[in-house]
Coordinates of C-alpha atoms and ligand atoms in Angstrom, one line a residue:
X35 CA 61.6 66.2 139.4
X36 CA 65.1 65.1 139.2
X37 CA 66.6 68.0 141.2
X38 CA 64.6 69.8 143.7
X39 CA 65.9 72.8 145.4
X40 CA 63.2 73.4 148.6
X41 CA 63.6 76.8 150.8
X42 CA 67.8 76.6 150.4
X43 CA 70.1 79.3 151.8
X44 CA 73.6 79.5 152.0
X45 CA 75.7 81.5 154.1
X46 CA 79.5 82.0 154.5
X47 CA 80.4 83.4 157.6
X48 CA 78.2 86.3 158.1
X49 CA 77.7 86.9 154.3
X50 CA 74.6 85.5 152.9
X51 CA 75.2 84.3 149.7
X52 CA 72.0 82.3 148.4
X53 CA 68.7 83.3 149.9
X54 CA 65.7 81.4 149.7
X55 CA 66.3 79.4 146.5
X56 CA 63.5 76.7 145.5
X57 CA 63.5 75.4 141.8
X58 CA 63.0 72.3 140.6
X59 CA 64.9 70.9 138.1
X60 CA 62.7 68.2 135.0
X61 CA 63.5 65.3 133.3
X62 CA 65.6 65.5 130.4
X63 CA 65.3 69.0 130.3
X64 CA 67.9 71.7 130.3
X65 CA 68.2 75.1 132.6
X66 CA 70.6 77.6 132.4
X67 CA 71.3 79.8 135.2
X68 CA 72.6 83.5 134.5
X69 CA 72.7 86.6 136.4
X70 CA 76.0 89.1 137.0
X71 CA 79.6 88.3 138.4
X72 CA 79.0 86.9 142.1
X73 CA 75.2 86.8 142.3
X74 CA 75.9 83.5 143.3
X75 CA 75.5 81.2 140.2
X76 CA 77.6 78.6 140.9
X77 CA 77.0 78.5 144.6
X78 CA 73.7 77.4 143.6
X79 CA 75.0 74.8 141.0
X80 CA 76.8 73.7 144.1
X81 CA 74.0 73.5 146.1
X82 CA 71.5 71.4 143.3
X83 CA 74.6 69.5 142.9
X84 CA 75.0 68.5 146.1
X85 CA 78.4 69.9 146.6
X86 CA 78.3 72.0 149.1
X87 CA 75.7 71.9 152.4
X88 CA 72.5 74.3 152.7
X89 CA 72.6 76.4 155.7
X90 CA 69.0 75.7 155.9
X91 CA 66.4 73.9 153.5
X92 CA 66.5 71.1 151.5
X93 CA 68.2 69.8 148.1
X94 CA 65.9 66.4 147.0
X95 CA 68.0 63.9 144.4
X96 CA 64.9 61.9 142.3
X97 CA 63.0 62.8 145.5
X98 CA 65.7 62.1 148.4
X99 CA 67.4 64.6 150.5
X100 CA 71.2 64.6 149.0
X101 CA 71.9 64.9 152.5
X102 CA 70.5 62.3 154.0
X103 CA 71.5 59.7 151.8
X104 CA 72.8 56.3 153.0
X105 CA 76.0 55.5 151.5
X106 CA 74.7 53.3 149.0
X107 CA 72.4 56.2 148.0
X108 CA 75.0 58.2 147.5
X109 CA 77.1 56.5 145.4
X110 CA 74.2 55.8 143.3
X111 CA 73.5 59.5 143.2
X112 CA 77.3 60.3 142.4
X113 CA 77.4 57.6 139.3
X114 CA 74.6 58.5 137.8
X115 CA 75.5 62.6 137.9
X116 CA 78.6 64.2 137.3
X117 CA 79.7 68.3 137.7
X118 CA 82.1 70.4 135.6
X119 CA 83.8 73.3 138.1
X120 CA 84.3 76.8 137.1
X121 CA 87.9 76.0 137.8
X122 CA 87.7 72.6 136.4
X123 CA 88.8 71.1 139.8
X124 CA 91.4 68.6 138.8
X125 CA 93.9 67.4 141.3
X126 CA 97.3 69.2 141.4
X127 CA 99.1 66.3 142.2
X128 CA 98.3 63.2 139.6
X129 CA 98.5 62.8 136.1
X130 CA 95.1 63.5 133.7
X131 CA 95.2 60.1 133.2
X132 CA 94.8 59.2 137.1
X133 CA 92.3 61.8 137.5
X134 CA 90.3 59.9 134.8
X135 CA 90.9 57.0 135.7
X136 CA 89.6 57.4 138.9
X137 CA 85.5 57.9 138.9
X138 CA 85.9 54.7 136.1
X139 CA 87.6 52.1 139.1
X140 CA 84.8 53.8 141.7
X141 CA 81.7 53.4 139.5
X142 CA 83.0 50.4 137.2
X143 CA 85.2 48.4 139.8
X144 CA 84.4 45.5 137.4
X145 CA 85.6 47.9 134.0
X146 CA 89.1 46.2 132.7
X147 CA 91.9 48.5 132.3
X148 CA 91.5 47.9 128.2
X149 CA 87.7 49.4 128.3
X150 CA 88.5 52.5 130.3
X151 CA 91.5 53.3 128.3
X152 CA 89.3 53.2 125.7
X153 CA 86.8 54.8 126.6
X154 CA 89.1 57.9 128.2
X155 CA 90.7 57.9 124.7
X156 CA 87.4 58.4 123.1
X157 CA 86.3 61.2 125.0
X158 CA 89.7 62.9 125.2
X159 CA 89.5 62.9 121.1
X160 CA 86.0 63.7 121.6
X161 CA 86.6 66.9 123.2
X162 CA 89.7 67.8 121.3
X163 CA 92.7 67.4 123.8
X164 CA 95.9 66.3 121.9
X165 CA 98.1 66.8 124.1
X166 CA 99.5 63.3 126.3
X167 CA 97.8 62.2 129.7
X168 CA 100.6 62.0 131.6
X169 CA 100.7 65.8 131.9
X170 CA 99.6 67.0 135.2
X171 CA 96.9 70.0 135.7
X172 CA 99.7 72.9 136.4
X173 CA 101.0 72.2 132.8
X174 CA 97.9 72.8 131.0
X175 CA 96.4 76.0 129.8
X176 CA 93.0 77.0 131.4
X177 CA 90.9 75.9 128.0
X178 CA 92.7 72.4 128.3
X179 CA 92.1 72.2 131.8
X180 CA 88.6 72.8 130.7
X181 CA 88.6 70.2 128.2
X182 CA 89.9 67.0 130.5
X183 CA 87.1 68.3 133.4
X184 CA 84.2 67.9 130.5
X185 CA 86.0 64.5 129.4
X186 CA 86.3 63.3 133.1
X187 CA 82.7 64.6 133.9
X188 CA 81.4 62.7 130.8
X189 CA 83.7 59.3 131.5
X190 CA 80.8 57.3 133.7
X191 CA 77.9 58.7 131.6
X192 CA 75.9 60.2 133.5
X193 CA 72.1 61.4 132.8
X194 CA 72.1 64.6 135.1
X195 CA 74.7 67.3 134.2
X196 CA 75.8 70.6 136.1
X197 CA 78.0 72.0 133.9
X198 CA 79.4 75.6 135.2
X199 CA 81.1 77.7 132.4
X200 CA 82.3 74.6 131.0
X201 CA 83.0 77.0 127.3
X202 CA 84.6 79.7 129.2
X203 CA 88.7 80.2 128.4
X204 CA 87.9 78.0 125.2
X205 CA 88.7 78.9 121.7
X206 CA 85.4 79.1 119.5
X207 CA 85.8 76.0 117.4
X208 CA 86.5 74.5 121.1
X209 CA 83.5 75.9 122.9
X210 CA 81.1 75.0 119.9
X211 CA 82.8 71.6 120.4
X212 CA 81.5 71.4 124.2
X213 CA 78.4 72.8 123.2
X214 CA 77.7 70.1 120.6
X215 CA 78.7 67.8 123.1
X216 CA 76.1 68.6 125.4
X217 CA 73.5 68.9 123.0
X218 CA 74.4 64.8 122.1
X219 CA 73.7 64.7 125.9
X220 CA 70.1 66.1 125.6
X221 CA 69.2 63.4 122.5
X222 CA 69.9 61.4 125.4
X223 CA 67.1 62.8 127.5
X224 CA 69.8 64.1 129.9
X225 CA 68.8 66.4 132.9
X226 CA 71.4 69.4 132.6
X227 CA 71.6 72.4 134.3
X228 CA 74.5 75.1 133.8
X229 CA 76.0 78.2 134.7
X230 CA 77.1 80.3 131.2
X231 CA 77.6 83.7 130.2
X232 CA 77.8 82.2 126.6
X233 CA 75.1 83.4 124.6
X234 CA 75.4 80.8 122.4
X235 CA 75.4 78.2 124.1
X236 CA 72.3 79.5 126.2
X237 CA 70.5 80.2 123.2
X238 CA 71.4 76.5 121.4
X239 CA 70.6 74.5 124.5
X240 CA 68.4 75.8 127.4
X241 CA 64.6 75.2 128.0
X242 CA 64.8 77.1 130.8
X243 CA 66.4 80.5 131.3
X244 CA 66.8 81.7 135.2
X245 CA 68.1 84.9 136.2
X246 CA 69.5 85.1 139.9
X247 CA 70.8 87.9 141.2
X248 CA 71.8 88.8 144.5
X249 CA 71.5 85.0 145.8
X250 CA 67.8 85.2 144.5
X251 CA 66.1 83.7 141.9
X252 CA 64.8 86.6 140.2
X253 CA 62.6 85.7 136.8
X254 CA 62.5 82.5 135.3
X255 CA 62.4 82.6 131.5
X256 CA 61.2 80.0 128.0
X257 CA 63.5 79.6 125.7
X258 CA 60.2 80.5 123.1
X259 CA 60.5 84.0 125.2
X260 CA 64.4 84.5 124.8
X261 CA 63.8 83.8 120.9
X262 CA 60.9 86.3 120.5
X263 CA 61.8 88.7 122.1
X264 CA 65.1 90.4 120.7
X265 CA 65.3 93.2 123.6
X266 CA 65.2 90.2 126.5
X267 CA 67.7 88.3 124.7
X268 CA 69.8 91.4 124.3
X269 CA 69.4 92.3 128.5
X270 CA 70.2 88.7 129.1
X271 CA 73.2 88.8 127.1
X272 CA 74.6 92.1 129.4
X273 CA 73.5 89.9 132.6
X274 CA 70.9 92.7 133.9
X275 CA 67.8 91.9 135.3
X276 CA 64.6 93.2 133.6
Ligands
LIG433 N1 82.6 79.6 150.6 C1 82.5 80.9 150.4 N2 83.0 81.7 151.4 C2 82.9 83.1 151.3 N3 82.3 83.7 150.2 C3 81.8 82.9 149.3 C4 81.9 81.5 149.3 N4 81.3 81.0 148.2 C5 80.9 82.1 147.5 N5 81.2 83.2 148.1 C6 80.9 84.6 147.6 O1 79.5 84.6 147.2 C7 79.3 85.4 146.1 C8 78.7 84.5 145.0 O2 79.7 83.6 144.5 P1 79.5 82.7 143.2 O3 80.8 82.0 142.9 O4 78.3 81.8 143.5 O5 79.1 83.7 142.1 P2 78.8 83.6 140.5 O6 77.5 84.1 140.2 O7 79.1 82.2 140.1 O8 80.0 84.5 139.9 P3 80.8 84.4 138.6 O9 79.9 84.8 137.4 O10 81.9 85.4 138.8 O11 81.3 83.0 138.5 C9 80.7 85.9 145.7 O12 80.8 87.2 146.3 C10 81.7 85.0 146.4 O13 82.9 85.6 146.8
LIG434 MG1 80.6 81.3 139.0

């Protein structure tokens, strides 16, 4: 297992928000996590990407605990994956092009300034920004915003993806953009695992389909099952549990 979520719980204050959550997560294959509006989807991402601290159990990176990682560890562990918020996450106060910049000079202290211009300028044509890097977050339109936290997530090339609404606030020809994106990812034998109410892109791209709701995991579905069954796919698309 790449990612393995043992026993995990996580509370804030007196509100539990993920109850007993164990999954674990293959190589190079792809898991989409679904349920309704604050069953706590992305709190889990958070938790499998080790983003955020289980109140209790245990979150294993290619068999380690993320949380008791030396530093070495965890660098390793943050080169080789890379996250996409829900609110993209980019920092208020620098340009796009420092907030790029940045996981490049961390990961590739050796990388000359020439190779990660050019490699920023390939993914930021890649995903279809057009707009100039010396913008800062505030002047970009959620979709954009979008756009630069795919770009930045994909800059160090990572092999483990969590990806959370990464299409949402995107125009179609956009969103279909992101989702062929990830799908190049997967020839790659990438281990992804995202949060999307997209049908599409749940349909195009995940393996494994997991419902949670209420903090729980509730069913875990095929992708074989989500394409011969028309009335799953149809209660999967609504978000309701079977
Ligand atoms: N740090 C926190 N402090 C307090 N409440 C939190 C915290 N994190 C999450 N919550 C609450 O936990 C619930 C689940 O949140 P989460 O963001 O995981 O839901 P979600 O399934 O991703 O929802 P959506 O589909 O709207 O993105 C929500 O009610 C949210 O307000
Ligand atoms: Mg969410």
């Amino acid at each position: 297992m790449v990612v393995e979520m043992k026993n995990t719980y996580f509370s804030a204050q007196t509100q539990e928000i993920v109850h007993d959550f164990s999954m674990g997560f293959e190589e190079g294959k792809t898991t989409a996590l679904v349920g309704p509006s604050g069953s706590g989807k992305s709190t889990v991402l958070k938790l499998a990407a080790g983003v955020i601290v289980p109140s209790a159990g245990t979150v294993f990176f290619r068999d380690k605990d993320i949380w008791r990682m030396n530093r070495e560890q965890n660098l390793a562990f943050r080169k080789e994956s890379a996250m996409v918020f829900q609110d993209s996450a980019l920092w208020a106060n620098q340009s796009l092009y420092q907030i790029m910049e940045l996981p490049m000079k961390l990961h590739f202290p050796n990388m000359g300034k020439k190779e990660r211009d050019m490699r920023m300028n390939e993914l930021v044509e890649q995903v279809g920004y057009r707009r100039q890097l010396t913008l800062r977050p505030a002047q970009l339109s959620m979709g954009e915003q979008k756009l630069i936290a795919f770009a930045r997530a994909m800059l160090c090339n990572p092999s483990v993806l969590f990806l959370d609404e990464w299409t949402e606030s995107l125009d179609d020809a956009s969103a279909q953009r992101l989702i062929d994106l990830v799908q190049e990812r997967q020839s790659l034998h990438n281990t992804i695992i995202f949060v999307s109410h997209d049908f599409r892109a749940i349909k195009k791209l995940a393996d494994y389909i997991i419902m949670i709701i209420e903090g729980s995991l509730s069913q875990v579905f095929t992708r074989e099952q989500i394409m011969e069954d028309a009335d799953l796919a149809q209660h999967l698309q609504k978000g309701i549990s079977l």
